[in-house]
Each structure stands twice: as structure tokens, then as C-alpha cells.
Amino acid sequence: MHEKLRLWDEQAAAAAAKRPLKGLKQLPKMVGITTGARRFLKGKSLLWMVRHDQGGRVFREILRHPVRYFLGYMRALWRGKAYERDGDFFFYGIDGEKAFRQELQKKETLPVLGFSYCHKPFECPSGRFNDQCIHDPNHRVCQQCFIGKAANLIPNVHLFIIPTIHYIGEKMLKLKHQNPNRKLLFAITACELTLEMFGDWGNMAALRGIGIRLDGRICNTMQAFALSERGIKPGLTVVTEATQARLLRLFLPDTFPLT
């Protein structure tokens, strides 16, 4: 095991022994997307993006290249399925984990690591419904939090905590426009409903990467999703231990044996 990872896990265990974080006693058995939510989902996605784009921030970025993005969106809709799935990993425009690691080695690659706010701990010192994260390696909460672990162990990435879909949409498009000679490569956690709803928008902008499916108290209905986008999220989502290791392996291949 990588020495830095071993030390982190040891301090996390010590912090948990003294004062563990509130968490799920067991993972609830929840379908990723309900039948009602799945109905007309592409239309719901479009309406959500248009109706809830406060200040027109996302569409202001789209209007920088309106023809390109319109054609990209049409191609994405025509293609149908926005991703290829392998377990908790949703691949957008990239052919698996090996290809992701290969892209990371290229100088022109601009890596982005994003985490949905809903799997911040209840005790998070920065609060939950915001884009803040102190990831302090000496703070007992950060030591036990997977976001804190990833933020401290994974170097040289643009890190985002994601309160809303419009927030990350604007951030990704701005980053793309500010770095025209580089290629964004993302790894972002989200509920399955979000990964399904907004894949076409990422493909519209030719954004490539991996969506990591959350487990736990996920949003699997439009009602739950709408409340979550307003910060009403009493439940806790999680990245399972196996998927945590898989995510870390993307950026730290020497940490785990590759499979």
C-alpha cells in the first residue's frame, strides 16, 4: 500500500475511534431511478436547465459558441445513450479506466475532480449545501471524510464541491473556454439520476470523463432531485469502499494493484 495512503487510513481510524462521524448503519436498497422519473427524462433535463439557470450563467457560456454547442447537443440527442456503464462508473466519451489513466499522463489534459455536496458529512466544518471544503488533514472530520482523503491524496487537479447542476455546468464550461488548448478530463460523483439526466450536456461540450455513482440516500425521483438542488437533503449519500478504491486508482495507479 502507498505510504501516504497507509498513514491517512491510520489517522482516519484513530479519529473514528475517538469520535466517529454520523453515517448510515447499512446501505438502503433503493432503485437508481424510479420509473416515473425515467419517463421523458431528456425533456425534463432540458426544462430544468432552462428554467433554473439563475442569471443565465450556463447559457451565457453556451452563447460563446452557440452553433458548436447546438450541433453538439443535437448529436448527443441523436446518439441516444450518453455513456457506457461499468458498475458505479459511467464513462462519457472515454473508453474505460485504462484510457482515463493514459489521458491523465498527457500534458494537454486538464483534470477535474468533483464531489456532490450530498456526501459531505453532517459534521462538515464548511457546512453541506455549498461549494466549500477545507480538507484539513489535521481536522478529525476531514480525516474521516472521503472527500478530504481524495483532496489530500490526489495532486494537481481542479477540485470542485458541487451544490447544483448549474454550478458545475458553468464551472466546466468556463474552465474549457479559459483553456482552449487543453482537454478537460473529469471524475465527478453524483446520483444515478443526475448522471442520466445531464450526460447529453457534457457530450454537447465534448467533455470527457467518468461519472461515479453515489449510493446511500440518493435522489431517485424528480421531487427529491429538485429539493436537493435547493439544499434540502436530510439523507446522506456515500461512495462505497470498493468504488472509493477504484476512484483513487484512477489518479494513483501505484497505490493499488491494477486489475
Tab-separated table of C-alpha atoms in Angstrom:
chain	number	residue	atom	x	y	z
A	1	MET	CA	0.000	0.000	0.000
A	2	HIS	CA	1.175	3.511	-0.774
A	3	GLU	CA	2.793	5.003	2.361
A	4	LYS	CA	0.787	8.227	2.234
A	5	LEU	CA	-2.445	6.256	1.910
A	6	ARG	CA	-1.482	3.972	4.792
A	7	LEU	CA	-0.796	6.948	7.057
A	8	TRP	CA	-4.080	8.578	6.072
A	9	ASP	CA	-6.070	5.423	6.813
A	10	GLU	CA	-4.354	5.073	10.185
A	11	GLN	CA	-5.228	8.615	11.250
A	12	ALA	CA	-8.788	8.157	9.953
A	13	ALA	CA	-9.174	5.037	12.087
A	14	ALA	CA	-7.764	6.851	15.115
A	15	ALA	CA	-10.152	9.786	14.624
A	16	ALA	CA	-13.110	7.418	14.230
A	17	ALA	CA	-12.159	5.556	17.400
A	18	LYS	CA	-12.292	8.800	19.385
A	19	ARG	CA	-15.364	10.399	17.801
A	20	PRO	CA	-16.896	8.723	14.752
A	21	LEU	CA	-18.957	10.624	12.203
A	22	LYS	CA	-22.675	10.066	11.836
A	23	GLY	CA	-23.278	7.672	8.980
A	24	LEU	CA	-25.533	5.038	7.502
A	25	LYS	CA	-25.792	1.871	9.553
A	26	GLN	CA	-26.491	-0.014	6.347
A	27	LEU	CA	-26.998	0.914	2.709
A	28	PRO	CA	-30.681	1.251	1.808
A	29	LYS	CA	-31.932	-0.798	-1.109
A	30	MET	CA	-33.040	1.941	-3.496
A	31	VAL	CA	-33.535	1.775	-7.247
A	32	GLY	CA	-31.235	4.220	-9.028
A	33	ILE	CA	-34.052	5.944	-10.933
A	34	THR	CA	-37.762	5.371	-10.395
A	35	THR	CA	-39.993	4.531	-13.344
A	36	GLY	CA	-41.782	7.863	-13.048
A	37	ALA	CA	-38.552	9.841	-13.013
A	38	ARG	CA	-37.205	7.988	-16.045
A	39	ARG	CA	-40.229	8.916	-18.171
A	40	PHE	CA	-39.411	11.755	-20.651
A	41	LEU	CA	-36.109	12.307	-18.823
A	42	LYS	CA	-34.331	14.106	-21.672
A	43	GLY	CA	-37.178	16.615	-21.847
A	44	LYS	CA	-37.107	17.085	-18.082
A	45	SER	CA	-33.366	17.706	-18.269
A	46	LEU	CA	-33.774	20.417	-20.911
A	47	LEU	CA	-36.573	22.136	-18.995
A	48	TRP	CA	-34.557	22.042	-15.776
A	49	MET	CA	-31.506	23.604	-17.381
A	50	VAL	CA	-33.569	26.391	-18.966
A	51	ARG	CA	-35.900	27.181	-16.072
A	52	HIS	CA	-33.374	27.095	-13.249
A	53	ASP	CA	-30.363	28.797	-14.836
A	54	GLN	CA	-30.281	31.747	-12.440
A	55	GLY	CA	-28.805	34.790	-14.116
A	56	GLY	CA	-28.353	32.789	-17.313
A	57	ARG	CA	-24.868	31.762	-16.200
A	58	VAL	CA	-24.730	28.453	-18.037
A	59	PHE	CA	-26.345	29.756	-21.197
A	60	ARG	CA	-24.012	32.755	-21.176
A	61	GLU	CA	-21.156	30.273	-21.531
A	62	ILE	CA	-23.035	28.321	-24.206
A	63	LEU	CA	-23.532	31.516	-26.218
A	64	ARG	CA	-19.763	31.852	-26.572
A	65	HIS	CA	-20.033	29.105	-29.212
A	66	PRO	CA	-23.774	28.774	-29.926
A	67	VAL	CA	-23.568	26.897	-33.225
A	68	ARG	CA	-20.969	24.435	-31.969
A	69	TYR	CA	-22.943	23.656	-28.824
A	70	PHE	CA	-26.294	23.452	-30.601
A	71	LEU	CA	-24.897	20.932	-33.067
A	72	GLY	CA	-23.174	19.091	-30.227
A	73	TYR	CA	-26.439	18.843	-28.316
A	74	MET	CA	-28.289	17.588	-31.382
A	75	ARG	CA	-25.611	14.927	-31.948
A	76	ALA	CA	-25.861	13.884	-28.304
A	77	LEU	CA	-29.628	13.508	-28.547
A	78	TRP	CA	-29.335	11.578	-31.808
A	79	ARG	CA	-26.775	9.222	-30.285
A	80	GLY	CA	-29.265	8.231	-27.607
A	81	LYS	CA	-27.286	6.726	-24.760
A	82	ALA	CA	-24.885	9.272	-23.282
A	83	TYR	CA	-22.459	6.860	-21.604
A	84	GLU	CA	-21.110	3.354	-21.225
A	85	ARG	CA	-21.524	1.904	-17.757
A	86	ASP	CA	-19.398	-0.467	-15.701
A	87	GLY	CA	-20.761	-0.832	-12.182
A	88	ASP	CA	-20.656	2.540	-10.439
A	89	PHE	CA	-18.583	4.099	-13.250
A	90	PHE	CA	-20.308	5.933	-16.112
A	91	PHE	CA	-17.913	6.624	-19.000
A	92	TYR	CA	-18.576	9.707	-21.109
A	93	GLY	CA	-16.533	9.917	-24.301
A	94	ILE	CA	-13.755	7.746	-22.919
A	95	ASP	CA	-13.110	4.039	-23.328
A	96	GLY	CA	-12.595	2.752	-19.803
A	97	GLU	CA	-10.290	3.301	-16.849
A	98	LYS	CA	-7.082	2.451	-18.703
A	99	ALA	CA	-7.836	5.123	-21.298
A	100	PHE	CA	-8.571	7.600	-18.491
A	101	ARG	CA	-5.191	6.956	-16.866
A	102	GLN	CA	-3.460	7.297	-20.225
A	103	GLU	CA	-5.155	10.649	-20.841
A	104	LEU	CA	-4.027	11.863	-17.412
A	105	GLN	CA	-0.398	11.466	-18.491
A	106	LYS	CA	-0.767	13.894	-21.401
A	107	LYS	CA	0.412	17.475	-20.886
A	108	GLU	CA	-2.661	18.957	-22.552
A	109	THR	CA	-5.032	17.201	-20.137
A	110	LEU	CA	-6.760	19.377	-17.529
A	111	PRO	CA	-8.046	17.057	-14.781
A	112	VAL	CA	-11.176	17.924	-12.805
A	113	LEU	CA	-12.289	16.157	-9.630
A	114	GLY	CA	-15.792	16.926	-8.385
A	115	PHE	CA	-17.869	15.769	-5.434
A	116	SER	CA	-21.576	16.267	-4.880
A	117	TYR	CA	-22.241	18.154	-1.656
A	118	CYS	CA	-24.674	15.465	-0.523
A	119	HIS	CA	-21.944	13.100	0.625
A	120	LYS	CA	-20.262	15.683	2.801
A	121	PRO	CA	-20.558	14.533	6.420
A	122	PHE	CA	-23.251	16.118	8.572
A	123	GLU	CA	-20.397	17.389	10.767
A	124	CYS	CA	-18.540	19.053	7.857
A	125	PRO	CA	-16.815	22.208	9.206
A	126	SER	CA	-17.651	24.012	5.959
A	127	GLY	CA	-21.357	23.111	6.046
A	128	ARG	CA	-23.059	20.950	3.438
A	129	PHE	CA	-25.016	22.923	0.820
A	130	ASN	CA	-22.174	24.997	-0.593
A	131	ASP	CA	-19.004	24.682	-2.659
A	132	GLN	CA	-16.641	24.957	0.307
A	133	CYS	CA	-14.217	22.313	1.577
A	134	ILE	CA	-11.258	22.915	3.876
A	135	HIS	CA	-9.997	19.278	3.588
A	136	ASP	CA	-7.762	19.942	6.593
A	137	PRO	CA	-5.596	16.855	7.199
A	138	ASN	CA	-5.493	17.702	10.909
A	139	HIS	CA	-9.259	18.058	11.368
A	140	ARG	CA	-10.998	14.988	12.797
A	141	VAL	CA	-13.949	15.307	10.383
A	142	CYS	CA	-11.808	15.764	7.280
A	143	GLN	CA	-9.695	12.797	8.357
A	144	GLN	CA	-12.768	10.545	8.232
A	145	CYS	CA	-14.296	12.067	5.089
A	146	PHE	CA	-13.616	10.507	1.679
A	147	ILE	CA	-13.679	13.937	0.048
A	148	GLY	CA	-10.967	15.092	2.438
A	149	LYS	CA	-8.990	11.938	1.751
A	150	ALA	CA	-9.159	12.330	-2.028
A	151	ALA	CA	-8.437	16.064	-1.900
A	152	ASN	CA	-5.280	15.452	0.111
A	153	LEU	CA	-4.004	12.382	-1.727
A	154	ILE	CA	-4.728	13.315	-5.356
A	155	PRO	CA	-2.393	16.033	-6.666
A	156	ASN	CA	-2.719	18.582	-9.459
A	157	VAL	CA	-6.465	18.578	-10.084
A	158	HIS	CA	-9.143	21.248	-10.188
A	159	LEU	CA	-11.298	20.356	-7.185
A	160	PHE	CA	-14.988	21.282	-7.041
A	161	ILE	CA	-17.658	20.663	-4.429
A	162	ILE	CA	-20.934	20.684	-6.351
A	163	PRO	CA	-24.083	22.207	-4.824
A	164	THR	CA	-26.140	22.283	-8.055
A	165	ILE	CA	-26.004	21.013	-11.626
A	166	HIS	CA	-25.870	24.579	-12.956
A	167	TYR	CA	-22.885	25.314	-10.723
A	168	ILE	CA	-20.737	22.542	-12.168
A	169	GLY	CA	-22.023	23.204	-15.685
A	170	GLU	CA	-20.873	26.812	-15.514
A	171	LYS	CA	-17.537	25.878	-13.912
A	172	MET	CA	-16.751	23.223	-16.518
A	173	LEU	CA	-17.638	25.435	-19.481
A	174	LYS	CA	-15.660	28.368	-18.067
A	175	LEU	CA	-12.655	26.142	-17.492
A	176	LYS	CA	-12.927	24.851	-21.047
A	177	HIS	CA	-13.167	28.362	-22.506
A	178	GLN	CA	-10.293	29.669	-20.385
A	179	ASN	CA	-8.048	26.807	-21.515
A	180	PRO	CA	-8.752	26.369	-25.243
A	181	ASN	CA	-5.532	24.436	-25.837
A	182	ARG	CA	-6.183	21.876	-23.120
A	183	LYS	CA	-8.642	18.998	-22.820
A	184	LEU	CA	-10.771	18.609	-19.723
A	185	LEU	CA	-10.939	15.174	-18.133
A	186	PHE	CA	-13.342	14.795	-15.229
A	187	ALA	CA	-14.185	12.393	-12.452
A	188	ILE	CA	-17.342	13.545	-10.677
A	189	THR	CA	-19.608	11.886	-8.119
A	190	ALA	CA	-23.387	12.155	-8.484
A	191	CYS	CA	-26.601	10.205	-8.082
A	192	GLU	CA	-27.571	7.951	-10.971
A	193	LEU	CA	-30.491	10.239	-11.853
A	194	THR	CA	-28.135	13.181	-12.332
A	195	LEU	CA	-25.663	11.120	-14.353
A	196	GLU	CA	-28.503	10.020	-16.619
A	197	MET	CA	-30.166	13.435	-16.925
A	198	PHE	CA	-27.194	15.583	-17.807
A	199	GLY	CA	-24.895	13.306	-19.804
A	200	ASP	CA	-26.082	14.881	-23.056
A	201	TRP	CA	-24.989	18.301	-21.831
A	202	GLY	CA	-21.468	17.108	-21.162
A	203	ASN	CA	-21.356	15.390	-24.540
A	204	MET	CA	-22.655	18.608	-26.122
A	205	ALA	CA	-19.451	20.326	-24.995
A	206	ALA	CA	-17.255	17.293	-25.792
A	207	LEU	CA	-16.381	16.907	-22.114
A	208	ARG	CA	-14.865	13.516	-21.371
A	209	GLY	CA	-14.574	11.659	-18.136
A	210	ILE	CA	-16.200	9.414	-15.574
A	211	GLY	CA	-19.323	9.908	-13.504
A	212	ILE	CA	-19.132	7.992	-10.236
A	213	ARG	CA	-22.477	6.763	-8.966
A	214	LEU	CA	-23.334	7.512	-5.358
A	215	ASP	CA	-25.050	5.057	-3.052
A	216	GLY	CA	-26.984	5.586	0.167
A	217	ARG	CA	-29.868	8.059	0.419
A	218	ILE	CA	-29.754	9.011	-3.242
A	219	CYS	CA	-32.159	11.184	-5.231
A	220	ASN	CA	-34.057	8.779	-7.454
A	221	THR	CA	-37.164	10.897	-8.123
A	222	MET	CA	-37.543	14.334	-9.682
A	223	GLN	CA	-39.053	15.608	-6.440
A	224	ALA	CA	-36.029	14.509	-4.415
A	225	PHE	CA	-33.667	15.928	-7.043
A	226	ALA	CA	-35.464	19.300	-7.039
A	227	LEU	CA	-35.267	19.518	-3.244
A	228	SER	CA	-31.595	18.559	-3.275
A	229	GLU	CA	-30.843	21.348	-5.750
A	230	ARG	CA	-32.241	23.751	-3.138
A	231	GLY	CA	-30.111	22.289	-0.365
A	232	ILE	CA	-32.860	20.168	1.167
A	233	LYS	CA	-31.071	16.858	1.585
A	234	PRO	CA	-31.605	15.289	5.011
A	235	GLY	CA	-30.164	11.945	3.930
A	236	LEU	CA	-26.529	11.037	3.403
A	237	THR	CA	-25.055	9.591	0.232
A	238	VAL	CA	-21.817	7.624	0.107
A	239	VAL	CA	-19.190	6.287	-2.236
A	240	THR	CA	-18.852	2.600	-1.405
A	241	GLU	CA	-15.444	1.374	-0.262
A	242	ALA	CA	-14.875	-0.609	-3.449
A	243	THR	CA	-15.709	2.419	-5.591
A	244	GLN	CA	-13.522	4.662	-3.422
A	245	ALA	CA	-10.560	2.411	-4.170
A	246	ARG	CA	-11.455	2.382	-7.850
A	247	LEU	CA	-11.597	6.182	-7.956
A	248	LEU	CA	-8.277	6.593	-6.159
A	249	ARG	CA	-6.734	4.062	-8.531
A	250	LEU	CA	-7.579	6.325	-11.484
A	251	PHE	CA	-5.294	9.050	-10.191
A	252	LEU	CA	-2.896	6.983	-8.070
A	253	PRO	CA	-2.287	3.750	-10.009
A	254	ASP	CA	0.748	2.907	-7.870
A	255	THR	CA	-1.453	2.881	-4.767
A	256	PHE	CA	-3.414	-0.224	-5.756
A	257	PRO	CA	-2.618	-3.191	-7.991
A	258	LEU	CA	-4.277	-2.616	-11.366
A	259	THR	CA	-6.894	-5.111	-12.484
